[in-house]
Structure formats: C-alpha cells, structure tokens
Amino acid sequence: MRTRQLVIEAYLALLRENPAIPTAAQVAERAGYSVRSVFERFPDLHALRVAATDYAFSLANNQAATTGFEGDRQSRLKLHVEMRARICAQWLPLWRALNAKKGESKELQMRIQVIRGVVVSRIELFYRPELSTLKEPERRHTVLAIDALIDIESWARLREFFGLSFEEGCTVWIRAIDRLLPPTPPDS
C-alpha cells in the first residue's frame, strides 16, 4: 500500500513540475521504484491517472471549508474564494492532465462531473442567503456564472496570463462574485 501511495504522489509531483503527462519510467524514478513496481500496482498509466485523481479529489475535499457558511457576506466571500484559490493553485496541473485525456475515459469524465458538482454545491452553501432571494432560472444562472468565474482555468489565467498575485486574484474573484449576488436579506 505504501508503494502505491508513493507512486501516486510521484505522479502528482511530476505533473506540478511539468504539464506533460509523466511516463512510467519518470514516475518510477521519482518514487524510487522500478517501472515493474509501478505496473504491479497499476495495470496501466490510465489506472494511475484515475487513482491520482481520486487521491487528489479526496485531499482537495478535505481542504475545503466545512464551516463558515453562516457568517456575514464578506466573511463568506473571503473564506470561499481563498479556499477555492488554494485548491485551484495546488491542483491545476492535474486538472489539465485530466482534461487532456478525458475524452478517452468514461471514468475521468465521470470524475470531472463529480468535481464540478461539488464546486456548485459549495457555491450554493456559501451563498444560500443571497441565492434564496432569487427565483428560477435566475438562481441557477447566478450559480452557473459564479462557477464559470471561479473555474480552475480562470484562476490560471489570472495568475499566469495576467500575472496577478494570489491576493490580487482573490480580490478580483471576491469583487466579481459580490457583484453577481443579489443583496443579502436583512434577516441573514
């Protein structure tokens, strides 16, 4: 079990260093094992990619806030955006590798859908007071707009293309989400 974990961690570390999908030889070398050891734990690189995705999703889900949904608007905005930005920064390389190969795999397509569903659920939790004032389909459209705004590639554009710092990127997201949301009801 320990070898399997080290192989997954090596795969993820290589993705963070280089956007090219690592070879079995590179993963084995990084993990300190032979290529044979990699294939004893995973039948192929696709199985390794799926296992790495599951592992990363579990870690990211554990990084996500489980409290703070009841705070005032500005506290919720700050908590949500900073949490999302940290997750985006950490998992961008894996996300890119996943999307590059998703057409080849129903397993990866399913995992991407689950991840997107979790992001939408968190949006609905963080902004429940504001969203509760909207009728369908405006409510759904607002959630989808926020989801598109805080997409992992949006974070990459802010940081890589526009050169914003972590704090500046968070400020952009907070201001944009604040503008998208309706006023907070007085009783919240």
PDB file of C-alpha atoms in Angstrom:
ATOM      1  CA  MET A   1       0.000   0.000   0.000  1.00  0.00           C
ATOM      2  CA  ARG A   2       2.868   2.375   0.805  1.00  0.00           C
ATOM      3  CA  THR A   3       4.448   1.834  -2.624  1.00  0.00           C
ATOM      4  CA  ARG A   4       1.121   2.568  -4.322  1.00  0.00           C
ATOM      5  CA  GLN A   5       0.820   5.832  -2.382  1.00  0.00           C
ATOM      6  CA  LEU A   6       4.368   6.879  -3.241  1.00  0.00           C
ATOM      7  CA  VAL A   7       3.752   6.162  -6.929  1.00  0.00           C
ATOM      8  CA  ILE A   8       0.615   8.347  -6.884  1.00  0.00           C
ATOM      9  CA  GLU A   9       2.471  11.140  -5.076  1.00  0.00           C
ATOM     10  CA  ALA A  10       5.351  10.902  -7.561  1.00  0.00           C
ATOM     11  CA  TYR A  11       2.907  11.170 -10.469  1.00  0.00           C
ATOM     12  CA  LEU A  12       1.316  14.280  -8.963  1.00  0.00           C
ATOM     13  CA  ALA A  13       4.677  15.879  -8.150  1.00  0.00           C
ATOM     14  CA  LEU A  14       5.843  15.374 -11.742  1.00  0.00           C
ATOM     15  CA  LEU A  15       2.653  16.974 -13.067  1.00  0.00           C
ATOM     16  CA  ARG A  16       3.243  20.019 -10.859  1.00  0.00           C
ATOM     17  CA  GLU A  17       6.735  20.411 -12.289  1.00  0.00           C
ATOM     18  CA  ASN A  18       5.867  19.830 -15.941  1.00  0.00           C
ATOM     19  CA  PRO A  19       2.475  19.865 -17.661  1.00  0.00           C
ATOM     20  CA  ALA A  20       3.426  16.865 -19.843  1.00  0.00           C
ATOM     21  CA  ILE A  21       1.883  13.649 -18.615  1.00  0.00           C
ATOM     22  CA  PRO A  22       4.692  11.676 -16.950  1.00  0.00           C
ATOM     23  CA  THR A  23       5.907   8.369 -18.296  1.00  0.00           C
ATOM     24  CA  ALA A  24       6.031   5.211 -16.201  1.00  0.00           C
ATOM     25  CA  ALA A  25       9.836   5.479 -16.100  1.00  0.00           C
ATOM     26  CA  GLN A  26       9.674   9.048 -14.768  1.00  0.00           C
ATOM     27  CA  VAL A  27       7.122   8.091 -12.122  1.00  0.00           C
ATOM     28  CA  ALA A  28       9.136   5.069 -11.072  1.00  0.00           C
ATOM     29  CA  GLU A  29      12.343   7.082 -10.795  1.00  0.00           C
ATOM     30  CA  ARG A  30      10.652   9.818  -8.742  1.00  0.00           C
ATOM     31  CA  ALA A  31       9.010   7.267  -6.442  1.00  0.00           C
ATOM     32  CA  GLY A  32      12.277   5.388  -6.022  1.00  0.00           C
ATOM     33  CA  TYR A  33      10.972   2.157  -7.524  1.00  0.00           C
ATOM     34  CA  SER A  34      11.264   0.210 -10.740  1.00  0.00           C
ATOM     35  CA  VAL A  35       8.871   0.542 -13.654  1.00  0.00           C
ATOM     36  CA  ARG A  36       7.814  -3.008 -12.848  1.00  0.00           C
ATOM     37  CA  SER A  37       6.741  -1.853  -9.360  1.00  0.00           C
ATOM     38  CA  VAL A  38       4.557   0.818 -10.934  1.00  0.00           C
ATOM     39  CA  PHE A  39       2.827  -1.720 -13.159  1.00  0.00           C
ATOM     40  CA  GLU A  40       2.426  -4.185 -10.299  1.00  0.00           C
ATOM     41  CA  ARG A  41       0.265  -1.562  -8.589  1.00  0.00           C
ATOM     42  CA  PHE A  42      -1.455  -0.141 -11.681  1.00  0.00           C
ATOM     43  CA  PRO A  43      -2.265  -2.121 -14.830  1.00  0.00           C
ATOM     44  CA  ASP A  44      -1.525   0.936 -16.995  1.00  0.00           C
ATOM     45  CA  LEU A  45      -0.916   4.681 -16.797  1.00  0.00           C
ATOM     46  CA  HIS A  46      -4.616   5.353 -17.192  1.00  0.00           C
ATOM     47  CA  ALA A  47      -5.324   3.443 -13.966  1.00  0.00           C
ATOM     48  CA  LEU A  48      -2.599   5.502 -12.273  1.00  0.00           C
ATOM     49  CA  ARG A  49      -4.182   8.731 -13.567  1.00  0.00           C
ATOM     50  CA  VAL A  50      -7.592   7.670 -12.223  1.00  0.00           C
ATOM     51  CA  ALA A  51      -6.092   6.731  -8.836  1.00  0.00           C
ATOM     52  CA  ALA A  52      -4.215  10.049  -8.692  1.00  0.00           C
ATOM     53  CA  THR A  53      -7.453  11.862  -9.488  1.00  0.00           C
ATOM     54  CA  ASP A  54      -9.297  10.084  -6.692  1.00  0.00           C
ATOM     55  CA  TYR A  55      -6.467  10.824  -4.264  1.00  0.00           C
ATOM     56  CA  ALA A  56      -6.296  14.492  -5.272  1.00  0.00           C
ATOM     57  CA  PHE A  57     -10.072  14.871  -5.041  1.00  0.00           C
ATOM     58  CA  SER A  58     -10.018  13.412  -1.549  1.00  0.00           C
ATOM     59  CA  LEU A  59      -7.255  15.808  -0.465  1.00  0.00           C
ATOM     60  CA  ALA A  60      -8.944  18.823  -2.068  1.00  0.00           C
ATOM     61  CA  ASN A  61     -12.253  17.908  -0.486  1.00  0.00           C
ATOM     62  CA  ASN A  62     -10.534  17.734   2.899  1.00  0.00           C
ATOM     63  CA  GLN A  63      -9.005  21.185   2.262  1.00  0.00           C
ATOM     64  CA  ALA A  64     -12.426  22.677   1.607  1.00  0.00           C
ATOM     65  CA  ALA A  65     -14.187  24.521   4.380  1.00  0.00           C
ATOM     66  CA  THR A  66     -16.834  22.629   6.286  1.00  0.00           C
ATOM     67  CA  THR A  67     -17.815  25.637   8.381  1.00  0.00           C
ATOM     68  CA  GLY A  68     -18.205  29.340   7.751  1.00  0.00           C
ATOM     69  CA  PHE A  69     -21.368  29.041   5.681  1.00  0.00           C
ATOM     70  CA  GLU A  70     -23.304  31.051   8.269  1.00  0.00           C
ATOM     71  CA  GLY A  71     -21.007  34.085   8.539  1.00  0.00           C
ATOM     72  CA  ASP A  72     -21.666  37.542   7.175  1.00  0.00           C
ATOM     73  CA  ARG A  73     -21.421  38.098   3.422  1.00  0.00           C
ATOM     74  CA  GLN A  74     -17.859  39.436   3.352  1.00  0.00           C
ATOM     75  CA  SER A  75     -16.577  36.634   5.601  1.00  0.00           C
ATOM     76  CA  ARG A  76     -18.234  34.005   3.419  1.00  0.00           C
ATOM     77  CA  LEU A  77     -16.872  35.589   0.241  1.00  0.00           C
ATOM     78  CA  LYS A  78     -13.342  35.714   1.643  1.00  0.00           C
ATOM     79  CA  LEU A  79     -13.417  32.170   3.023  1.00  0.00           C
ATOM     80  CA  HIS A  80     -14.909  30.675  -0.140  1.00  0.00           C
ATOM     81  CA  VAL A  81     -12.618  32.476  -2.569  1.00  0.00           C
ATOM     82  CA  GLU A  82      -9.412  31.859  -0.631  1.00  0.00           C
ATOM     83  CA  MET A  83     -10.285  28.181  -0.209  1.00  0.00           C
ATOM     84  CA  ARG A  84     -11.123  27.820  -3.903  1.00  0.00           C
ATOM     85  CA  ALA A  85      -7.977  29.694  -4.975  1.00  0.00           C
ATOM     86  CA  ARG A  86      -5.724  27.466  -2.841  1.00  0.00           C
ATOM     87  CA  ILE A  87      -7.315  24.352  -4.299  1.00  0.00           C
ATOM     88  CA  CYS A  88      -7.026  25.715  -7.847  1.00  0.00           C
ATOM     89  CA  ALA A  89      -3.372  26.620  -7.354  1.00  0.00           C
ATOM     90  CA  GLN A  90      -2.498  23.209  -5.962  1.00  0.00           C
ATOM     91  CA  TRP A  91      -4.445  21.032  -8.398  1.00  0.00           C
ATOM     92  CA  LEU A  92      -4.199  22.951 -11.699  1.00  0.00           C
ATOM     93  CA  PRO A  93      -1.576  20.615 -13.230  1.00  0.00           C
ATOM     94  CA  LEU A  94      -3.656  17.514 -12.503  1.00  0.00           C
ATOM     95  CA  TRP A  95      -6.805  19.230 -13.773  1.00  0.00           C
ATOM     96  CA  ARG A  96      -5.068  19.994 -17.066  1.00  0.00           C
ATOM     97  CA  ALA A  97      -3.849  16.420 -17.401  1.00  0.00           C
ATOM     98  CA  LEU A  98      -7.335  15.136 -16.640  1.00  0.00           C
ATOM     99  CA  ASN A  99      -8.974  17.312 -19.231  1.00  0.00           C
ATOM    100  CA  ALA A 100      -6.361  16.419 -21.832  1.00  0.00           C
ATOM    101  CA  LYS A 101      -7.316  12.751 -21.544  1.00  0.00           C
ATOM    102  CA  LYS A 102     -10.982  12.903 -20.520  1.00  0.00           C
ATOM    103  CA  GLY A 103     -12.272  12.088 -23.991  1.00  0.00           C
ATOM    104  CA  GLU A 104     -10.541   8.733 -23.787  1.00  0.00           C
ATOM    105  CA  SER A 105     -12.088   7.703 -20.488  1.00  0.00           C
ATOM    106  CA  LYS A 106     -15.592   7.461 -19.110  1.00  0.00           C
ATOM    107  CA  GLU A 107     -14.007   7.145 -15.650  1.00  0.00           C
ATOM    108  CA  LEU A 108     -12.282  10.509 -15.977  1.00  0.00           C
ATOM    109  CA  GLN A 109     -15.366  12.158 -17.477  1.00  0.00           C
ATOM    110  CA  MET A 110     -17.396  10.924 -14.506  1.00  0.00           C
ATOM    111  CA  ARG A 111     -14.842  12.223 -12.018  1.00  0.00           C
ATOM    112  CA  ILE A 112     -14.766  15.629 -13.686  1.00  0.00           C
ATOM    113  CA  GLN A 113     -18.563  15.783 -13.417  1.00  0.00           C
ATOM    114  CA  VAL A 114     -18.398  14.880  -9.716  1.00  0.00           C
ATOM    115  CA  ILE A 115     -15.764  17.551  -9.071  1.00  0.00           C
ATOM    116  CA  ARG A 116     -17.818  20.185 -10.894  1.00  0.00           C
ATOM    117  CA  GLY A 117     -20.891  19.122  -8.911  1.00  0.00           C
ATOM    118  CA  VAL A 118     -19.044  19.570  -5.625  1.00  0.00           C
ATOM    119  CA  VAL A 119     -17.902  23.064  -6.657  1.00  0.00           C
ATOM    120  CA  VAL A 120     -21.509  24.020  -7.500  1.00  0.00           C
ATOM    121  CA  SER A 121     -22.759  22.589  -4.184  1.00  0.00           C
ATOM    122  CA  ARG A 122     -20.234  24.685  -2.268  1.00  0.00           C
ATOM    123  CA  ILE A 123     -21.344  27.815  -4.131  1.00  0.00           C
ATOM    124  CA  GLU A 124     -24.930  27.060  -3.130  1.00  0.00           C
ATOM    125  CA  LEU A 125     -23.880  26.567   0.517  1.00  0.00           C
ATOM    126  CA  PHE A 126     -21.743  29.693   0.789  1.00  0.00           C
ATOM    127  CA  TYR A 127     -24.263  32.000  -0.845  1.00  0.00           C
ATOM    128  CA  ARG A 128     -27.515  30.414   0.313  1.00  0.00           C
ATOM    129  CA  PRO A 129     -28.919  33.630   1.871  1.00  0.00           C
ATOM    130  CA  GLU A 130     -28.444  35.641  -1.319  1.00  0.00           C
ATOM    131  CA  LEU A 131     -29.475  32.844  -3.681  1.00  0.00           C
ATOM    132  CA  SER A 132     -32.651  32.205  -1.664  1.00  0.00           C
ATOM    133  CA  THR A 133     -33.965  35.585  -2.817  1.00  0.00           C
ATOM    134  CA  LEU A 134     -33.834  34.587  -6.495  1.00  0.00           C
ATOM    135  CA  LYS A 135     -36.405  32.653  -8.467  1.00  0.00           C
ATOM    136  CA  GLU A 136     -35.526  30.002 -11.023  1.00  0.00           C
ATOM    137  CA  PRO A 137     -33.951  30.241 -13.577  1.00  0.00           C
ATOM    138  CA  GLU A 138     -32.154  33.377 -12.309  1.00  0.00           C
ATOM    139  CA  ARG A 139     -30.922  31.499  -9.245  1.00  0.00           C
ATOM    140  CA  ARG A 140     -29.434  28.698 -11.357  1.00  0.00           C
ATOM    141  CA  HIS A 141     -27.920  31.197 -13.798  1.00  0.00           C
ATOM    142  CA  THR A 142     -26.242  33.067 -10.932  1.00  0.00           C
ATOM    143  CA  VAL A 143     -24.768  29.838  -9.553  1.00  0.00           C
ATOM    144  CA  LEU A 144     -23.517  28.868 -13.017  1.00  0.00           C
ATOM    145  CA  ALA A 145     -21.987  32.311 -13.546  1.00  0.00           C
ATOM    146  CA  ILE A 146     -20.104  32.040 -10.247  1.00  0.00           C
ATOM    147  CA  ASP A 147     -19.000  28.520 -11.170  1.00  0.00           C
ATOM    148  CA  ALA A 148     -17.642  29.756 -14.500  1.00  0.00           C
ATOM    149  CA  LEU A 149     -15.952  32.669 -12.769  1.00  0.00           C
ATOM    150  CA  ILE A 150     -14.101  30.520 -10.233  1.00  0.00           C
ATOM    151  CA  ASP A 151     -13.191  27.775 -12.661  1.00  0.00           C
ATOM    152  CA  ILE A 152      -9.683  26.426 -12.253  1.00  0.00           C
ATOM    153  CA  GLU A 153      -8.661  27.744 -15.684  1.00  0.00           C
ATOM    154  CA  SER A 154      -9.954  31.183 -14.662  1.00  0.00           C
ATOM    155  CA  TRP A 155      -7.526  31.053 -11.739  1.00  0.00           C
ATOM    156  CA  ALA A 156      -4.726  30.036 -14.103  1.00  0.00           C
ATOM    157  CA  ARG A 157      -5.479  32.998 -16.397  1.00  0.00           C
ATOM    158  CA  LEU A 158      -5.433  35.445 -13.502  1.00  0.00           C
ATOM    159  CA  ARG A 159      -2.107  34.122 -12.228  1.00  0.00           C
ATOM    160  CA  GLU A 160      -0.259  33.012 -15.372  1.00  0.00           C
ATOM    161  CA  PHE A 161      -1.557  35.293 -18.112  1.00  0.00           C
ATOM    162  CA  PHE A 162      -2.349  38.459 -16.167  1.00  0.00           C
ATOM    163  CA  GLY A 163       0.415  37.964 -13.576  1.00  0.00           C
ATOM    164  CA  LEU A 164      -1.742  38.681 -10.535  1.00  0.00           C
ATOM    165  CA  SER A 165      -0.549  37.676  -7.079  1.00  0.00           C
ATOM    166  CA  PHE A 166      -2.602  35.235  -5.029  1.00  0.00           C
ATOM    167  CA  GLU A 167      -4.120  38.143  -3.094  1.00  0.00           C
ATOM    168  CA  GLU A 168      -4.911  40.142  -6.242  1.00  0.00           C
ATOM    169  CA  GLY A 169      -6.560  37.116  -7.862  1.00  0.00           C
ATOM    170  CA  CYS A 170      -8.692  36.595  -4.763  1.00  0.00           C
ATOM    171  CA  THR A 171      -9.687  40.259  -4.778  1.00  0.00           C
ATOM    172  CA  VAL A 172     -10.812  40.002  -8.417  1.00  0.00           C
ATOM    173  CA  TRP A 173     -12.935  36.953  -7.636  1.00  0.00           C
ATOM    174  CA  ILE A 174     -14.423  38.440  -4.450  1.00  0.00           C
ATOM    175  CA  ARG A 175     -15.449  41.654  -6.213  1.00  0.00           C
ATOM    176  CA  ALA A 176     -16.933  39.801  -9.180  1.00  0.00           C
ATOM    177  CA  ILE A 177     -18.934  37.356  -7.047  1.00  0.00           C
ATOM    178  CA  ASP A 178     -20.125  40.215  -4.832  1.00  0.00           C
ATOM    179  CA  ARG A 179     -21.449  41.985  -7.929  1.00  0.00           C
ATOM    180  CA  LEU A 180     -23.175  38.850  -9.225  1.00  0.00           C
ATOM    181  CA  LEU A 181     -25.017  38.154  -5.988  1.00  0.00           C
ATOM    182  CA  PRO A 182     -28.219  39.946  -5.059  1.00  0.00           C
ATOM    183  CA  PRO A 183     -28.322  41.865  -1.761  1.00  0.00           C
ATOM    184  CA  THR A 184     -28.148  39.761   1.382  1.00  0.00           C
ATOM    185  CA  PRO A 185     -31.567  39.531   3.039  1.00  0.00           C
ATOM    186  CA  PRO A 186     -31.726  41.622   6.238  1.00  0.00           C
ATOM    187  CA  ASP A 187     -32.567  38.581   8.398  1.00  0.00           C
ATOM    188  CA  SER A 188     -29.343  36.735   7.417  1.00  0.00           C
TER     189      SER A 188
END
